[in-house]
XYZ file of C-alpha atoms in Angstrom:
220
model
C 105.443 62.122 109.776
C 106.232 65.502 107.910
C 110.132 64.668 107.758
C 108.371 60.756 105.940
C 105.970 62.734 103.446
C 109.372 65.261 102.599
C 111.316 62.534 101.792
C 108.679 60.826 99.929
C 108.007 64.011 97.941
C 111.708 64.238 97.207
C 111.747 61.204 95.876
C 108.678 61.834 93.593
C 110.061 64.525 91.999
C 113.585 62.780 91.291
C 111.611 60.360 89.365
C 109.788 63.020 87.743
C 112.657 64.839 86.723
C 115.149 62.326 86.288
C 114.274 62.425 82.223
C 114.252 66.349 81.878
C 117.005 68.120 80.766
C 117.212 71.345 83.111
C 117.511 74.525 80.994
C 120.698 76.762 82.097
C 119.501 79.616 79.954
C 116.143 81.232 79.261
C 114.061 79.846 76.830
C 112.556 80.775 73.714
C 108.723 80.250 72.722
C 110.295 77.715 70.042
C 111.988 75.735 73.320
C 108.872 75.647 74.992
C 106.538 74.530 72.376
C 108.685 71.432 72.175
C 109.461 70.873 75.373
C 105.149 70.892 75.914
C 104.982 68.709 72.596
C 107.349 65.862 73.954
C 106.073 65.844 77.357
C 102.136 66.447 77.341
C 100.814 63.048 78.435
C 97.452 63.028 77.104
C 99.257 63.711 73.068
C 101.659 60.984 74.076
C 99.181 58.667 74.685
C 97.039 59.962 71.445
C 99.831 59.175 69.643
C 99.917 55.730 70.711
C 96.119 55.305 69.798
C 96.744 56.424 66.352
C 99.651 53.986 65.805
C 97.181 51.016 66.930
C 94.428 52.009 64.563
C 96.988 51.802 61.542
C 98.325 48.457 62.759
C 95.092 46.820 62.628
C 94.264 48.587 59.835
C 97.145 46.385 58.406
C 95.130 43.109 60.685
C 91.794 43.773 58.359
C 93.939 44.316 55.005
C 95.261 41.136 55.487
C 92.049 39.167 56.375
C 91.001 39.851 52.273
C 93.914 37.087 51.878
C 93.113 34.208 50.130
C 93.164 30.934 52.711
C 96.311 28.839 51.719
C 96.258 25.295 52.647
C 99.095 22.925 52.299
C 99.039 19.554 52.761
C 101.674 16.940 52.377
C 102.093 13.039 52.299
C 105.957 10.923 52.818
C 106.255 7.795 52.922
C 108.845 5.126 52.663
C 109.922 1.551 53.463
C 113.040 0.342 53.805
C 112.977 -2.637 51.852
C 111.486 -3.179 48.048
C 107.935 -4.733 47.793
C 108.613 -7.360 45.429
C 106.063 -10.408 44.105
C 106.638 -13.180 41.811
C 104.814 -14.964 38.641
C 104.743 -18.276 37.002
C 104.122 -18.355 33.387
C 101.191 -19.997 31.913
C 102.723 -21.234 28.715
C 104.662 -24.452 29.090
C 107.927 -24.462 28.843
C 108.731 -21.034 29.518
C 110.314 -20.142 32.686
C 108.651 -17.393 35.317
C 109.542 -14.006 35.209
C 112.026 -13.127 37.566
C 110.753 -10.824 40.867
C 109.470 -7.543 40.076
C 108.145 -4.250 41.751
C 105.553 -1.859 40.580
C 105.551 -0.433 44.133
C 107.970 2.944 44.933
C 110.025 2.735 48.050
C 109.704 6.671 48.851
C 106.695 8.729 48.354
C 106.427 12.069 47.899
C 102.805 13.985 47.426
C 102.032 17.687 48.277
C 99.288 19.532 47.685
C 98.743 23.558 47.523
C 95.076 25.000 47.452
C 94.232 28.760 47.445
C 90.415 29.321 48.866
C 88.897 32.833 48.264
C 85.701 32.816 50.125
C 83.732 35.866 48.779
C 81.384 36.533 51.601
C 84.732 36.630 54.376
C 86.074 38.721 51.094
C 83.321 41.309 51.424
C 83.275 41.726 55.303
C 87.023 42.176 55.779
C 87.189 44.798 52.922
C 84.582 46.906 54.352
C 86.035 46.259 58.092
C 89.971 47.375 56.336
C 87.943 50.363 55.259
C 85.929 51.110 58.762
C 89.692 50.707 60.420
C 91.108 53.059 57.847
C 88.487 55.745 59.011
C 89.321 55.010 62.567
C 92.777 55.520 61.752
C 92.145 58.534 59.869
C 90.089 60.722 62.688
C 92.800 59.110 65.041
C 95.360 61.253 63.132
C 93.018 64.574 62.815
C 92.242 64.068 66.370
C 96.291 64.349 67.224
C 96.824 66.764 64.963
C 94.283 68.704 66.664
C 95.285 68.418 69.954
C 99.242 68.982 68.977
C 97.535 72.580 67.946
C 95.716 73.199 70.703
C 98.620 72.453 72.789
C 100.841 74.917 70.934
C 98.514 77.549 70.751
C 97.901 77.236 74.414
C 101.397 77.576 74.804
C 101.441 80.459 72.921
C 98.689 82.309 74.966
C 100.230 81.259 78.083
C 104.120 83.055 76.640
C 102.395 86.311 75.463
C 100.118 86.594 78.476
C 102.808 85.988 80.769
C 105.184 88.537 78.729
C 102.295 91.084 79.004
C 102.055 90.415 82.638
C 105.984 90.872 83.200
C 105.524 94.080 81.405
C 102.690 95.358 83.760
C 104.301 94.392 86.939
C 107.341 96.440 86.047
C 105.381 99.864 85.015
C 103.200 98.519 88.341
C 106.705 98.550 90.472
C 107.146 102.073 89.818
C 103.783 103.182 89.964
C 103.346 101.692 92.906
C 105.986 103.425 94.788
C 104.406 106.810 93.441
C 100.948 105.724 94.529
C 102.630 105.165 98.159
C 104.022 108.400 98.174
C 100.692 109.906 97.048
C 98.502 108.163 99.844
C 100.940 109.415 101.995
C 99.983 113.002 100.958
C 96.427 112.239 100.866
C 96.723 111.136 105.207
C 98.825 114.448 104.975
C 96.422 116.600 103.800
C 93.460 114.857 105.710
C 95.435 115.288 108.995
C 95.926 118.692 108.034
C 92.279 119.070 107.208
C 93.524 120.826 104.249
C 91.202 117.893 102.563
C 87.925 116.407 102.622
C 88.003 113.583 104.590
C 85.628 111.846 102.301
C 87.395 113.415 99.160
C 90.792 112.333 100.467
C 89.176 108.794 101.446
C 87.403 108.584 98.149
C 91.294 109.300 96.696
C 92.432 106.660 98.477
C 89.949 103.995 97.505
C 90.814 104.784 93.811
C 94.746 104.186 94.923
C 94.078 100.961 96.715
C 92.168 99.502 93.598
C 94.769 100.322 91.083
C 97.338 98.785 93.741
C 95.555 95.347 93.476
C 95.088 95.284 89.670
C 98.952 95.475 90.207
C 98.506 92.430 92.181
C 96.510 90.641 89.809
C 99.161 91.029 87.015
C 101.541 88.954 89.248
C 99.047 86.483 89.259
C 98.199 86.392 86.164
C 102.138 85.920 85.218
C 102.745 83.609 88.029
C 100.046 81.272 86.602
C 101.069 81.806 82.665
């Protein structure tokens, strides 16, 4: 079962990295404000809710359209729709066949309709939308700040931290050799026990604020 979950989790994190280009020198704070600025999921997907409120922003500005309606009529036949007369006057011959009738016909109509009321709503809707859209875009320009500033915090803190750990390295190794004087001297009795014990307790909690800066830059 562990060798299954292994190969599972090695498989995860392909996926997960398969996208990242792996650094092969340190970075800068500049490289690691954009790396967190083109891979922070929640301002990825911000950014995708601020490009929906402009499209339908675009949806309500087009609602104030006028309504266009078209309609259009052809007909034809293919033969002439001829009719005849006789004359009433004697002596003069009927007029020969004759059409009043077009073969083809062609009618088309165009009519613009404005409705005022639908006019009204979808203007103040275009404007509600813009709005949207507008906190949309202060809301991801607020997080993309947040997000660099806590990237910021997170470089100097852990810079800090690297600092302390290395003046911690070598006072550690100096506070070893002086607890090793202190059980010296007590053994010697040429201390207090409870001074040299009191000594020692002072040692041992500057030892694990030492500790704590490696957490600290661990977790920065």
């Amino acid at each position: 079962l562990g060798e299954v979950r292994a190969l599972h989790a090695n498989h995860d994190l392909d996926i997960l990295y398969q996208d990242i280009d792996i650094p092969t020198e340190p970075l800068t704070l500049n490289d690691i404000i954009e790396i967190a600025l083109q891979r922070n999921l929640e301002l990825y997907v911000k950014q995708f809710q601020a490009a929906i409120e402009h499209e339908t922003i675009s949806r309500d500005a087009l609602r104030m359209l006028p309504a266009l309606n078209l309609t259009g009529e052809l007909s034809g036949r293919s033969n002439l729709l001829a009719s005849s007369s006789f004359s009433l006057v004697p002596g003069i011959p009927p007029a020969p066949l004759s059409t009043s009738v077009d073969s083809h016909k062609f009618n088309w109509e165009f009519t613009l309709i404005w409705n005022l009321l639908d006019f009204g709503l979808a203007y103040y809707r275009a404007r509600e939308e813009a709005n949207k859209a507008l906190i949309a875009d202060l809301e991801y320009k607020r997080l993309q700040q947040n997000l660099v500033l806590g990237v910021k915090k997170q470089y100097w803190k852990a810079i800090v931290a690297k600092k302390a750990m290395d003046v911690g390295k070598e006072l550690n190794e100096k506070i070893q050799t002086k607890k090793e004087i202190l059980l010296r001297d007590i053994q010697l009795r040429a201390l207090s026990k409870v001074i040299g014990l009191n000594n020692e307790h002072r040692l041992l909690t500057t030892q694990l604020q030492m500790l704590g800066y490696r957490t600290d830059y661990l977790n920065a």
